[in-house]
XYZ file of C-alpha atoms in Angstrom:
652
model
C 57.544 42.223 37.742
C 56.524 43.885 34.484
C 56.543 40.489 32.771
C 54.155 39.161 35.406
C 51.918 42.175 34.849
C 51.846 41.425 31.140
C 50.643 37.887 31.875
C 47.740 39.012 34.077
C 44.235 39.755 32.734
C 43.562 43.269 31.483
C 41.375 44.014 34.517
C 44.580 44.057 36.572
C 45.157 47.539 35.123
C 41.702 48.892 35.951
C 41.388 52.098 37.951
C 38.302 50.586 39.555
C 38.617 48.287 42.546
C 38.192 44.671 41.468
C 36.139 42.465 43.807
C 35.368 38.749 43.738
C 38.152 38.306 41.220
C 40.782 35.597 41.157
C 43.776 36.390 38.988
C 46.122 33.768 37.707
C 49.065 33.501 35.375
C 50.252 30.571 33.258
C 52.986 28.350 34.616
C 55.784 29.192 32.217
C 59.539 29.544 32.030
C 60.702 32.743 30.360
C 64.210 33.225 29.030
C 64.489 36.616 27.417
C 66.784 39.589 27.057
C 66.704 42.845 25.084
C 68.347 43.248 21.716
C 69.477 46.808 22.596
C 70.500 48.384 25.870
C 69.034 51.815 25.027
C 65.258 51.716 24.714
C 64.086 55.246 25.225
C 61.228 57.712 25.288
C 61.563 61.491 25.209
C 59.017 63.938 26.604
C 59.225 67.646 25.787
C 57.965 69.642 28.783
C 59.214 73.007 27.523
C 56.632 73.729 24.818
C 53.942 72.804 27.335
C 54.522 72.106 31.019
C 53.325 68.806 32.434
C 52.971 68.158 36.132
C 55.142 66.008 38.334
C 52.397 63.379 38.517
C 52.025 63.322 34.733
C 55.767 62.773 34.355
C 55.443 59.841 36.741
C 52.658 58.497 34.537
C 55.057 58.615 31.586
C 57.633 56.700 33.591
C 54.999 54.124 34.513
C 53.985 53.392 30.961
C 57.651 53.148 30.011
C 58.220 50.607 32.760
C 55.228 48.537 31.646
C 56.933 47.859 28.302
C 60.479 47.663 29.700
C 61.822 50.896 28.282
C 64.794 52.038 30.312
C 65.857 55.567 29.246
C 63.681 58.617 29.905
C 64.948 61.626 27.949
C 63.560 64.750 29.639
C 63.599 67.865 27.415
C 63.682 70.531 30.129
C 64.494 73.731 28.266
C 63.760 75.390 24.955
C 62.623 78.721 23.549
C 59.224 78.369 25.169
C 59.978 77.516 28.756
C 62.693 76.697 31.303
C 61.457 73.905 33.545
C 64.092 73.162 36.198
C 65.015 75.179 39.283
C 68.627 76.414 39.267
C 69.607 77.911 42.631
C 72.372 80.138 41.245
C 70.113 81.581 38.524
C 66.631 82.126 40.025
C 65.401 84.197 37.065
C 65.404 81.035 34.945
C 62.209 80.011 36.716
C 60.983 83.458 37.737
C 61.045 84.639 34.097
C 62.038 81.755 31.837
C 59.335 79.345 33.022
C 56.451 81.608 31.957
C 55.056 82.961 28.703
C 51.983 84.757 27.397
C 49.082 82.312 27.161
C 47.834 81.925 23.605
C 46.523 78.377 23.858
C 42.946 79.362 23.067
C 43.862 79.325 19.362
C 45.548 75.935 19.254
C 42.612 73.644 18.623
C 41.074 75.723 15.841
C 44.059 76.656 13.722
C 47.088 74.794 15.085
C 48.872 78.139 15.145
C 52.024 77.223 17.083
C 54.183 78.358 14.172
C 52.400 81.671 13.775
C 51.788 83.203 17.162
C 52.559 86.869 17.753
C 55.406 87.517 20.159
C 54.851 88.858 23.650
C 54.347 92.619 23.691
C 55.435 95.101 26.392
C 52.891 95.110 29.195
C 51.516 91.630 28.482
C 51.666 89.277 31.450
C 53.353 85.900 31.166
C 51.084 83.532 33.076
C 51.371 80.193 31.277
C 54.005 77.666 32.278
C 55.529 76.053 35.334
C 58.695 74.373 36.563
C 60.014 71.578 38.730
C 61.760 72.376 41.988
C 64.944 70.514 42.763
C 62.966 68.514 45.319
C 60.524 67.573 42.539
C 63.445 66.424 40.409
C 64.851 64.275 43.206
C 61.437 62.698 43.760
C 61.016 61.862 40.076
C 64.576 60.518 39.826
C 63.906 58.180 42.758
C 60.599 57.135 41.195
C 62.338 56.259 37.931
C 65.220 54.421 39.620
C 62.735 52.213 41.453
C 61.459 51.175 38.025
C 64.952 50.627 36.564
C 64.733 53.690 34.346
C 67.569 56.167 33.927
C 66.718 59.806 33.232
C 68.703 61.817 30.703
C 68.119 65.546 31.269
C 68.405 67.852 28.265
C 69.323 71.519 28.512
C 69.241 72.651 24.890
C 72.109 74.883 23.740
C 73.462 76.927 22.038
C 70.212 77.301 20.045
C 66.627 76.802 21.219
C 67.545 78.946 24.229
C 65.246 81.970 24.240
C 63.788 81.156 27.670
C 67.288 81.275 29.177
C 68.221 84.416 27.240
C 65.023 86.192 28.330
C 66.105 85.483 31.902
C 69.791 86.419 31.488
C 70.266 88.577 28.352
C 74.022 88.858 28.896
C 74.529 85.383 27.384
C 73.088 86.558 24.039
C 74.760 88.307 21.127
C 71.945 90.880 21.057
C 70.652 93.452 23.517
C 66.954 92.591 23.536
C 64.377 93.103 24.824
C 63.765 89.359 25.078
C 60.588 87.468 25.909
C 59.974 83.758 26.312
C 58.724 82.416 22.982
C 54.955 82.116 22.645
C 55.258 79.683 19.742
C 57.631 78.251 17.201
C 58.844 81.371 15.397
C 61.602 83.084 17.360
C 64.747 85.079 16.688
C 67.914 85.778 18.665
C 67.527 82.485 20.525
C 71.186 81.456 20.514
C 73.856 81.715 23.202
C 76.869 83.871 22.404
C 79.990 81.651 22.241
C 82.172 84.742 21.981
C 81.602 85.696 25.625
C 83.184 83.978 28.600
C 80.122 84.823 30.693
C 78.221 82.356 28.498
C 80.507 79.473 29.419
C 80.391 80.494 33.085
C 76.597 80.321 32.890
C 76.682 76.934 31.135
C 79.129 75.455 33.643
C 77.116 76.600 36.648
C 73.769 75.500 35.237
C 74.944 72.095 34.053
C 76.731 71.561 37.348
C 73.484 71.880 39.279
C 71.582 69.783 36.745
C 74.106 66.939 36.705
C 74.192 66.822 40.502
C 70.453 66.075 40.469
C 70.648 63.171 38.020
C 72.880 60.283 39.212
C 73.106 58.701 35.774
C 75.722 58.476 33.033
C 74.512 60.985 30.440
C 73.879 64.705 30.013
C 72.102 65.873 26.836
C 73.071 69.350 25.612
C 70.838 69.579 22.525
C 72.934 71.267 19.854
C 70.203 71.172 17.200
C 68.838 73.802 14.828
C 71.252 76.496 15.940
C 70.508 79.841 14.279
C 73.943 81.270 13.564
C 72.866 84.567 11.941
C 73.838 86.628 14.970
C 77.262 84.985 15.113
C 78.034 86.179 11.594
C 77.972 89.831 12.678
C 78.646 89.725 16.419
C 82.041 91.238 17.266
C 82.666 88.877 20.184
C 81.976 85.851 17.987
C 84.154 87.158 15.183
C 86.994 87.780 17.631
C 86.598 84.275 19.061
C 86.764 82.785 15.559
C 89.915 84.747 14.824
C 91.609 83.787 18.103
C 90.717 80.096 17.741
C 91.433 79.979 13.986
C 87.890 78.865 13.176
C 86.939 78.890 9.508
C 83.194 79.509 9.854
C 80.269 79.499 12.248
C 79.920 75.708 11.935
C 83.366 75.405 13.470
C 82.359 77.998 16.063
C 79.455 75.765 17.077
C 81.850 72.819 17.250
C 84.132 74.921 19.477
C 81.170 75.630 21.768
C 80.110 71.976 21.918
C 83.649 70.758 22.633
C 84.005 73.205 25.532
C 80.670 72.074 26.917
C 81.729 68.437 26.604
C 84.757 69.146 28.803
C 82.401 70.547 31.439
C 80.205 67.453 31.215
C 83.161 65.052 31.330
C 84.581 66.844 34.374
C 81.457 65.780 36.251
C 81.986 62.164 35.239
C 79.212 62.204 32.638
C 79.027 61.428 28.939
C 77.636 64.106 26.638
C 74.824 63.462 24.164
C 73.793 65.844 21.399
C 71.496 65.844 18.394
C 73.211 65.011 15.103
C 73.947 68.690 14.326
C 76.911 68.404 16.711
C 78.666 66.609 13.850
C 78.863 69.910 11.963
C 82.254 71.553 12.188
C 83.838 68.526 13.846
C 82.531 66.111 16.479
C 83.511 66.443 20.138
C 85.948 63.662 21.169
C 83.705 61.568 23.427
C 80.232 62.628 22.331
C 77.291 60.306 21.799
C 75.102 61.287 18.851
C 71.315 61.149 18.774
C 70.426 60.859 15.080
C 67.089 62.498 14.227
C 67.490 63.968 10.713
C 67.290 60.538 9.174
C 70.014 57.937 9.700
C 72.893 59.733 7.990
C 74.234 61.431 11.114
C 74.111 58.271 13.175
C 75.855 56.247 10.491
C 78.600 58.872 10.172
C 79.133 58.972 13.939
C 79.265 55.175 14.251
C 81.872 55.033 11.494
C 83.952 57.505 13.496
C 83.751 55.242 16.528
C 81.141 57.221 18.467
C 78.151 55.728 20.227
C 74.791 56.459 18.624
C 71.105 56.419 19.530
C 68.913 56.125 16.448
C 65.763 58.223 16.469
C 65.072 59.284 12.861
C 61.949 61.419 12.697
C 60.191 59.325 10.048
C 60.167 56.299 12.335
C 60.514 57.645 15.859
C 58.800 61.035 16.155
C 55.527 60.590 17.995
C 54.402 64.171 17.352
C 53.897 63.309 13.674
C 50.543 62.125 12.350
C 49.899 58.408 12.434
C 47.008 58.222 9.989
C 44.948 59.981 7.321
C 45.311 63.776 7.503
C 41.589 64.408 7.461
C 40.772 61.699 9.991
C 43.411 62.544 12.600
C 43.295 65.370 15.146
C 44.971 68.536 13.850
C 48.219 67.573 15.561
C 51.531 66.996 13.849
C 52.800 68.124 10.478
C 54.123 65.001 8.710
C 53.771 61.229 9.109
C 55.206 58.470 11.239
C 53.077 55.378 10.741
C 52.931 52.507 13.205
C 54.083 49.953 10.631
C 57.143 52.033 9.771
C 58.013 52.448 13.450
C 57.702 48.729 14.074
C 59.649 47.615 11.017
C 62.436 50.184 11.337
C 65.822 48.471 11.170
C 67.897 50.089 13.895
C 71.356 49.074 12.660
C 71.887 50.080 9.048
C 73.143 47.469 6.608
C 75.771 50.019 5.562
C 77.618 49.572 8.873
C 80.145 46.834 9.517
C 79.640 44.500 12.464
C 82.136 46.482 14.556
C 80.600 49.813 13.597
C 77.137 48.474 14.399
C 78.213 47.834 17.994
C 78.225 51.608 18.504
C 74.454 51.734 17.911
C 73.151 51.621 21.477
C 69.488 51.428 20.517
C 66.537 53.612 19.619
C 64.189 56.140 21.138
C 60.693 57.485 20.520
C 60.479 61.276 20.800
C 57.391 63.295 21.670
C 57.702 66.998 20.951
C 54.751 68.936 22.319
C 54.327 72.028 20.142
C 50.787 70.910 19.282
C 50.106 68.918 22.457
C 48.927 70.794 25.512
C 47.075 68.177 27.554
C 47.710 64.634 28.727
C 44.953 63.167 26.566
C 46.820 64.372 23.480
C 50.091 63.033 24.901
C 48.741 59.512 25.289
C 46.943 59.619 21.922
C 50.186 60.396 20.104
C 52.213 57.970 22.243
C 50.062 54.843 22.003
C 50.402 52.483 20.236
C 53.688 53.699 18.709
C 55.429 53.351 22.075
C 54.703 49.617 21.918
C 56.351 49.461 18.492
C 59.487 51.195 19.794
C 59.565 48.925 22.839
C 59.278 45.737 20.800
C 61.759 46.977 18.211
C 64.311 47.675 20.933
C 63.761 44.360 22.683
C 63.228 41.887 19.844
C 65.750 40.845 17.241
C 65.039 41.814 13.649
C 64.584 38.156 12.707
C 61.909 37.584 15.360
C 59.687 40.555 14.539
C 56.334 39.889 12.885
C 53.994 42.752 11.980
C 50.792 40.703 11.843
C 51.514 39.025 15.160
C 52.326 42.397 16.738
C 49.098 44.039 15.592
C 47.045 41.085 16.849
C 48.675 41.348 20.276
C 48.072 45.100 20.310
C 44.337 44.496 20.589
C 44.901 43.193 24.109
C 47.060 46.225 24.903
C 44.161 48.439 23.834
C 41.982 46.685 26.405
C 44.585 47.441 29.069
C 44.546 51.099 28.048
C 40.746 51.059 28.204
C 40.922 49.725 31.751
C 43.282 52.557 32.683
C 41.123 55.171 30.965
C 43.912 56.263 28.622
C 43.240 57.757 25.207
C 45.043 56.056 22.310
C 45.047 55.991 18.517
C 43.521 53.208 16.446
C 44.804 54.914 13.285
C 46.521 51.808 11.908
C 43.228 49.897 12.233
C 40.979 52.638 10.837
C 39.594 52.517 7.315
C 41.514 54.933 5.119
C 39.516 56.509 2.327
C 41.217 56.911 -1.042
C 39.431 58.604 -3.924
C 40.127 59.390 -7.557
C 37.953 61.724 -9.600
C 36.842 60.426 -12.993
C 36.229 62.347 -16.228
C 32.678 61.031 -16.455
C 31.729 62.840 -13.244
C 32.044 59.884 -10.881
C 34.531 59.183 -8.101
C 36.323 55.885 -7.554
C 36.579 54.944 -3.874
C 39.035 52.507 -2.314
C 39.153 51.571 1.375
C 42.293 50.209 3.013
C 43.827 49.627 6.434
C 47.434 49.687 7.573
C 46.812 46.511 9.576
C 46.087 43.268 7.754
C 43.077 41.071 8.423
C 40.478 43.753 9.167
C 36.944 43.557 7.768
C 35.729 46.940 6.500
C 32.041 47.845 6.515
C 30.649 51.065 5.094
C 27.506 53.073 4.368
C 26.683 55.607 1.659
C 23.623 57.214 3.250
C 25.245 58.917 6.235
C 24.241 56.259 8.770
C 26.716 54.628 11.152
C 28.312 51.461 9.720
C 27.791 48.116 11.434
C 28.112 44.423 10.679
C 24.866 44.661 8.719
C 26.241 47.394 6.433
C 27.993 46.871 3.096
C 31.168 44.806 3.443
C 34.023 46.249 1.418
C 35.495 43.909 -1.172
C 36.709 46.015 -4.118
C 36.892 49.665 -5.216
C 33.540 51.161 -6.192
C 32.155 54.304 -7.820
C 29.772 57.028 -6.709
C 27.895 59.238 -9.179
C 26.031 61.560 -6.789
C 26.970 63.655 -3.772
C 27.577 61.090 -1.045
C 28.582 60.924 2.604
C 30.706 57.821 3.093
C 31.216 56.316 6.539
C 33.403 53.277 7.157
C 34.846 51.341 10.062
C 36.703 48.096 10.720
C 35.888 44.895 12.573
C 38.001 41.980 13.749
C 36.175 38.803 14.696
C 32.946 40.831 14.625
C 34.253 43.355 17.184
C 34.571 46.969 16.065
C 38.213 48.028 16.262
C 38.562 51.209 14.233
C 36.990 54.593 14.648
C 34.440 55.707 12.070
C 36.037 57.322 9.037
C 33.777 59.852 7.340
C 34.041 61.933 4.188
C 31.520 63.735 1.985
C 32.125 63.777 -1.760
C 30.240 66.521 -3.639
C 29.473 65.684 -7.280
C 28.848 69.255 -8.421
C 27.713 71.109 -11.537
C 31.117 72.381 -12.652
C 32.457 68.881 -13.327
C 33.279 68.658 -17.029
C 33.363 72.418 -17.576
C 36.141 74.009 -19.607
C 38.692 75.800 -17.424
C 40.346 79.004 -18.616
C 43.066 80.382 -16.362
C 43.548 84.146 -16.483
C 46.073 83.979 -13.662
C 49.634 83.762 -15.015
C 51.327 81.643 -12.349
C 49.453 78.487 -11.437
C 51.291 75.247 -10.773
C 50.022 72.401 -12.946
C 47.304 74.415 -14.690
C 48.377 73.320 -18.157
C 48.470 69.660 -17.211
C 45.151 69.193 -15.449
C 41.788 70.729 -14.628
C 42.530 70.406 -10.937
C 39.851 72.841 -9.844
C 36.974 70.674 -11.143
C 38.399 67.138 -11.186
C 36.696 65.828 -8.014
C 40.050 65.274 -6.297
C 40.001 66.937 -2.894
C 43.070 68.092 -0.974
C 44.005 66.797 2.457
C 45.467 68.794 5.331
C 48.911 68.395 3.831
C 50.981 71.049 2.074
C 52.400 68.462 -0.322
C 49.093 66.922 -1.438
C 49.078 67.101 -5.240
C 45.347 67.787 -5.291
C 45.951 71.389 -4.193
C 46.215 73.957 -6.970
C 49.116 76.334 -6.215
C 48.363 79.946 -7.153
C 51.048 82.620 -7.005
C 49.302 85.961 -6.837
C 45.570 86.462 -7.312
C 43.216 83.876 -8.793
C 41.237 84.721 -11.919
C 39.673 81.693 -13.585
C 36.687 81.086 -15.887
C 34.581 77.932 -15.971
C 32.641 77.487 -19.214
C 29.721 75.031 -19.096
C 28.574 72.881 -22.023
C 25.069 74.373 -21.781
C 23.111 76.934 -19.795
C 23.150 75.830 -16.154
C 21.239 76.957 -13.053
C 23.571 77.703 -10.131
C 23.105 79.199 -6.648
C 26.288 78.621 -4.644
C 30.072 78.381 -4.780
C 32.132 76.557 -2.181
C 35.908 76.904 -2.016
C 38.208 75.104 0.414
C 41.557 76.809 0.969
C 44.591 75.473 2.758
C 46.039 77.586 5.545
C 49.697 76.648 6.043
C 51.246 79.978 6.945
C 54.583 78.533 8.005
C 55.088 77.965 4.244
C 53.502 81.271 3.121
C 50.166 79.619 2.284
C 47.300 81.932 3.282
C 43.534 82.007 2.894
C 42.363 84.563 0.267
C 41.315 87.984 1.561
C 38.149 87.785 -0.501
C 36.524 85.572 -3.134
C 34.140 86.803 -5.834
C 31.960 84.938 -8.335
C 30.607 86.408 -11.575
C 28.110 84.893 -14.008
C 27.739 85.209 -17.778
C 25.119 84.146 -20.312
C 27.433 84.489 -23.313
C 30.855 83.792 -21.766
C 31.956 87.368 -22.495
C 30.054 89.784 -20.270
C 30.138 88.892 -16.561
C 27.890 90.140 -13.754
C 28.807 89.830 -10.087
C 26.745 87.172 -8.306
C 28.272 87.266 -4.844
C 31.367 87.578 -2.717
C 32.815 86.700 0.655
C 35.201 89.000 2.496
C 37.424 87.253 5.011
C 40.214 89.652 5.916
C 40.505 88.457 9.505
C 40.604 84.809 8.476
C 43.124 85.546 5.736
C 45.485 87.260 8.181
C 45.260 84.454 10.754
C 48.282 82.196 11.022
C 48.086 78.467 11.506
C 47.658 75.110 9.789
C 44.150 74.014 8.810
C 41.604 73.973 6.006
C 39.129 76.843 5.634
C 35.813 76.466 3.807
C 34.325 79.574 2.167
C 30.746 79.496 0.849
C 29.021 82.109 -1.323
C 25.258 81.756 -1.769
C 23.140 83.823 -4.175
C 19.834 83.774 -6.013
C 19.462 80.926 -8.473
C 20.910 82.158 -11.769
C 21.216 80.629 -15.220
C 24.733 80.917 -16.655
C 26.868 79.682 -19.513
C 30.084 80.595 -17.685
C 31.326 81.813 -14.317
C 34.404 83.757 -13.313
C 35.986 83.243 -9.884
C 38.421 85.762 -8.448
C 40.370 85.514 -5.206
C 42.716 88.113 -3.682
C 45.925 86.825 -2.105
C 47.583 88.252 1.001
C 50.347 90.499 -0.322
C 52.450 91.430 1.515
C 52.267 89.018 4.434
C 51.664 91.197 7.530
C 54.323 92.311 9.969
C 54.741 89.968 12.916
C 54.134 86.892 10.771
C 56.930 84.437 10.076
C 57.127 85.282 6.361
C 56.364 88.984 6.807
C 56.884 91.103 3.692
C 56.666 88.221 1.214
C 53.802 87.465 -1.141
C 51.589 84.581 -0.084
C 50.389 81.549 -2.006
C 46.776 80.481 -2.405
C 46.101 76.728 -2.382
C 42.607 75.566 -3.320
C 41.488 72.131 -4.444
C 38.060 72.424 -6.069
C 35.546 75.044 -7.152
C 32.338 73.350 -6.020
C 29.333 74.785 -7.828
C 25.700 73.964 -7.075
């Protein structure tokens, strides 16, 4: 039926009632079969809860592209989402956390939220009743989709521990995680009560899902508590376990016996390889391909889902042109061209690779519009990769056919990303005070049109042919067309050609990365929302830098863009000061900006600081910036010194 739907006009998918319409399909014979039996999609409903109807929507768009495995991430540090009759506190307590979503859109602060405090009410969350689960299971079965439930353990388990502290190595108090930075989130494998809890919980879960697999997580297990916990140390001694990696393996192997007893096969993330793989386990390889290759060589079944190719929560385009969602990259072309079976495997070993899966973690995604934006069109790439043989794949053909899929999504009112079709703006600052601009697209065959006066580009604008230069402050806007139809969104960036370009830079700050090699702070190369962008100047400690002009220059403002990336100790300066000098020796303060609150805010974004003052003639300026030191209590890197990352000192 899905094949017939694919042959019908796009209006077939409209939410609006179609009248006076005759639909037809070509008279064809189709002989087709999938290359891989596992073609999956994972939805994380722990970080943010999504309703029963939204989960059904996910199943529907899987069915439309013939995906057949729905991996349902039902528990984590931030929420327990499935009713367990024997343990009611899992949904009374574990399904709810303090609501701090108001900060998400501005600073993407998932990795820097303060923990719940005594007296604060946990009001954000939700869960599925067992009747809800049965309804969704039946809905999926009717569409030939199997559901793989995941109850993450022994790590990523703070929601469970907050509900039943006796399964932890610590005494608490415990609260459901408000964001990504948590401690004491690991089950205690030294206690028998832990295995009793696991057996009872998994028993109820497996009874609800009449399919072959049970996913137990096993990833990113924080073993610090195990190193000092007396019960864990005794368990290691009794079982002759060399280290905590083997203790995790002991835990996973015991859990596998529970799963196998119920007639199911156990799946775990590739960390379950550490310390020795459970006898019958299937490995889901996410930290690259290495874990999957190792498991296949040992004769274990594998699902390939390396983050670079298969993580839908990663950005799919230019940092500055995408929503502030995701922290790395997974481009559509890479997802489509990913070779599922590594050339390093023999033919027999390759038979253990069951297929691939696209994973959508929802740390940054709290509404369905964001879910669909990050899912489409990469879900189509996963679907085609899992169905089509490597020899039959064609990137250009795929991206041409995607245009029709976009029209289907338009009919359904779904948000999606055109990132691969958008014009990407590349720039390189030149020593003569100009900037070289290049425009490119991930997809071939697009026509790029642009403007340099701030107006919206159209087919009557400048058609891009080759790189070009700008010599004055310019707002560039560009978009793409295919057969004279606009496909891409409008890409926009302002390039300030400022008065400090060409000045001599004197660093008075001792520890600055790259300072001796380049005048990064005045080279007209601007940093993107990316910690690894080489256009950021890394400053350890406070900034103290002089800019010496060739001649007396009138100035009246300083603009500084700082990167906030607090998960990596990168903080906005507490204050910035600018001083002016006529002779380059004696400096007078021209202005300052104090931003203590902004500097102590956690998150991931760029922050622009502007200092304006009376027009002043100077031969040199001095810029000082105070770093956050120490990082405040309650922050992930509390007690450490922060870094300052700035890209350009823009002087007008």
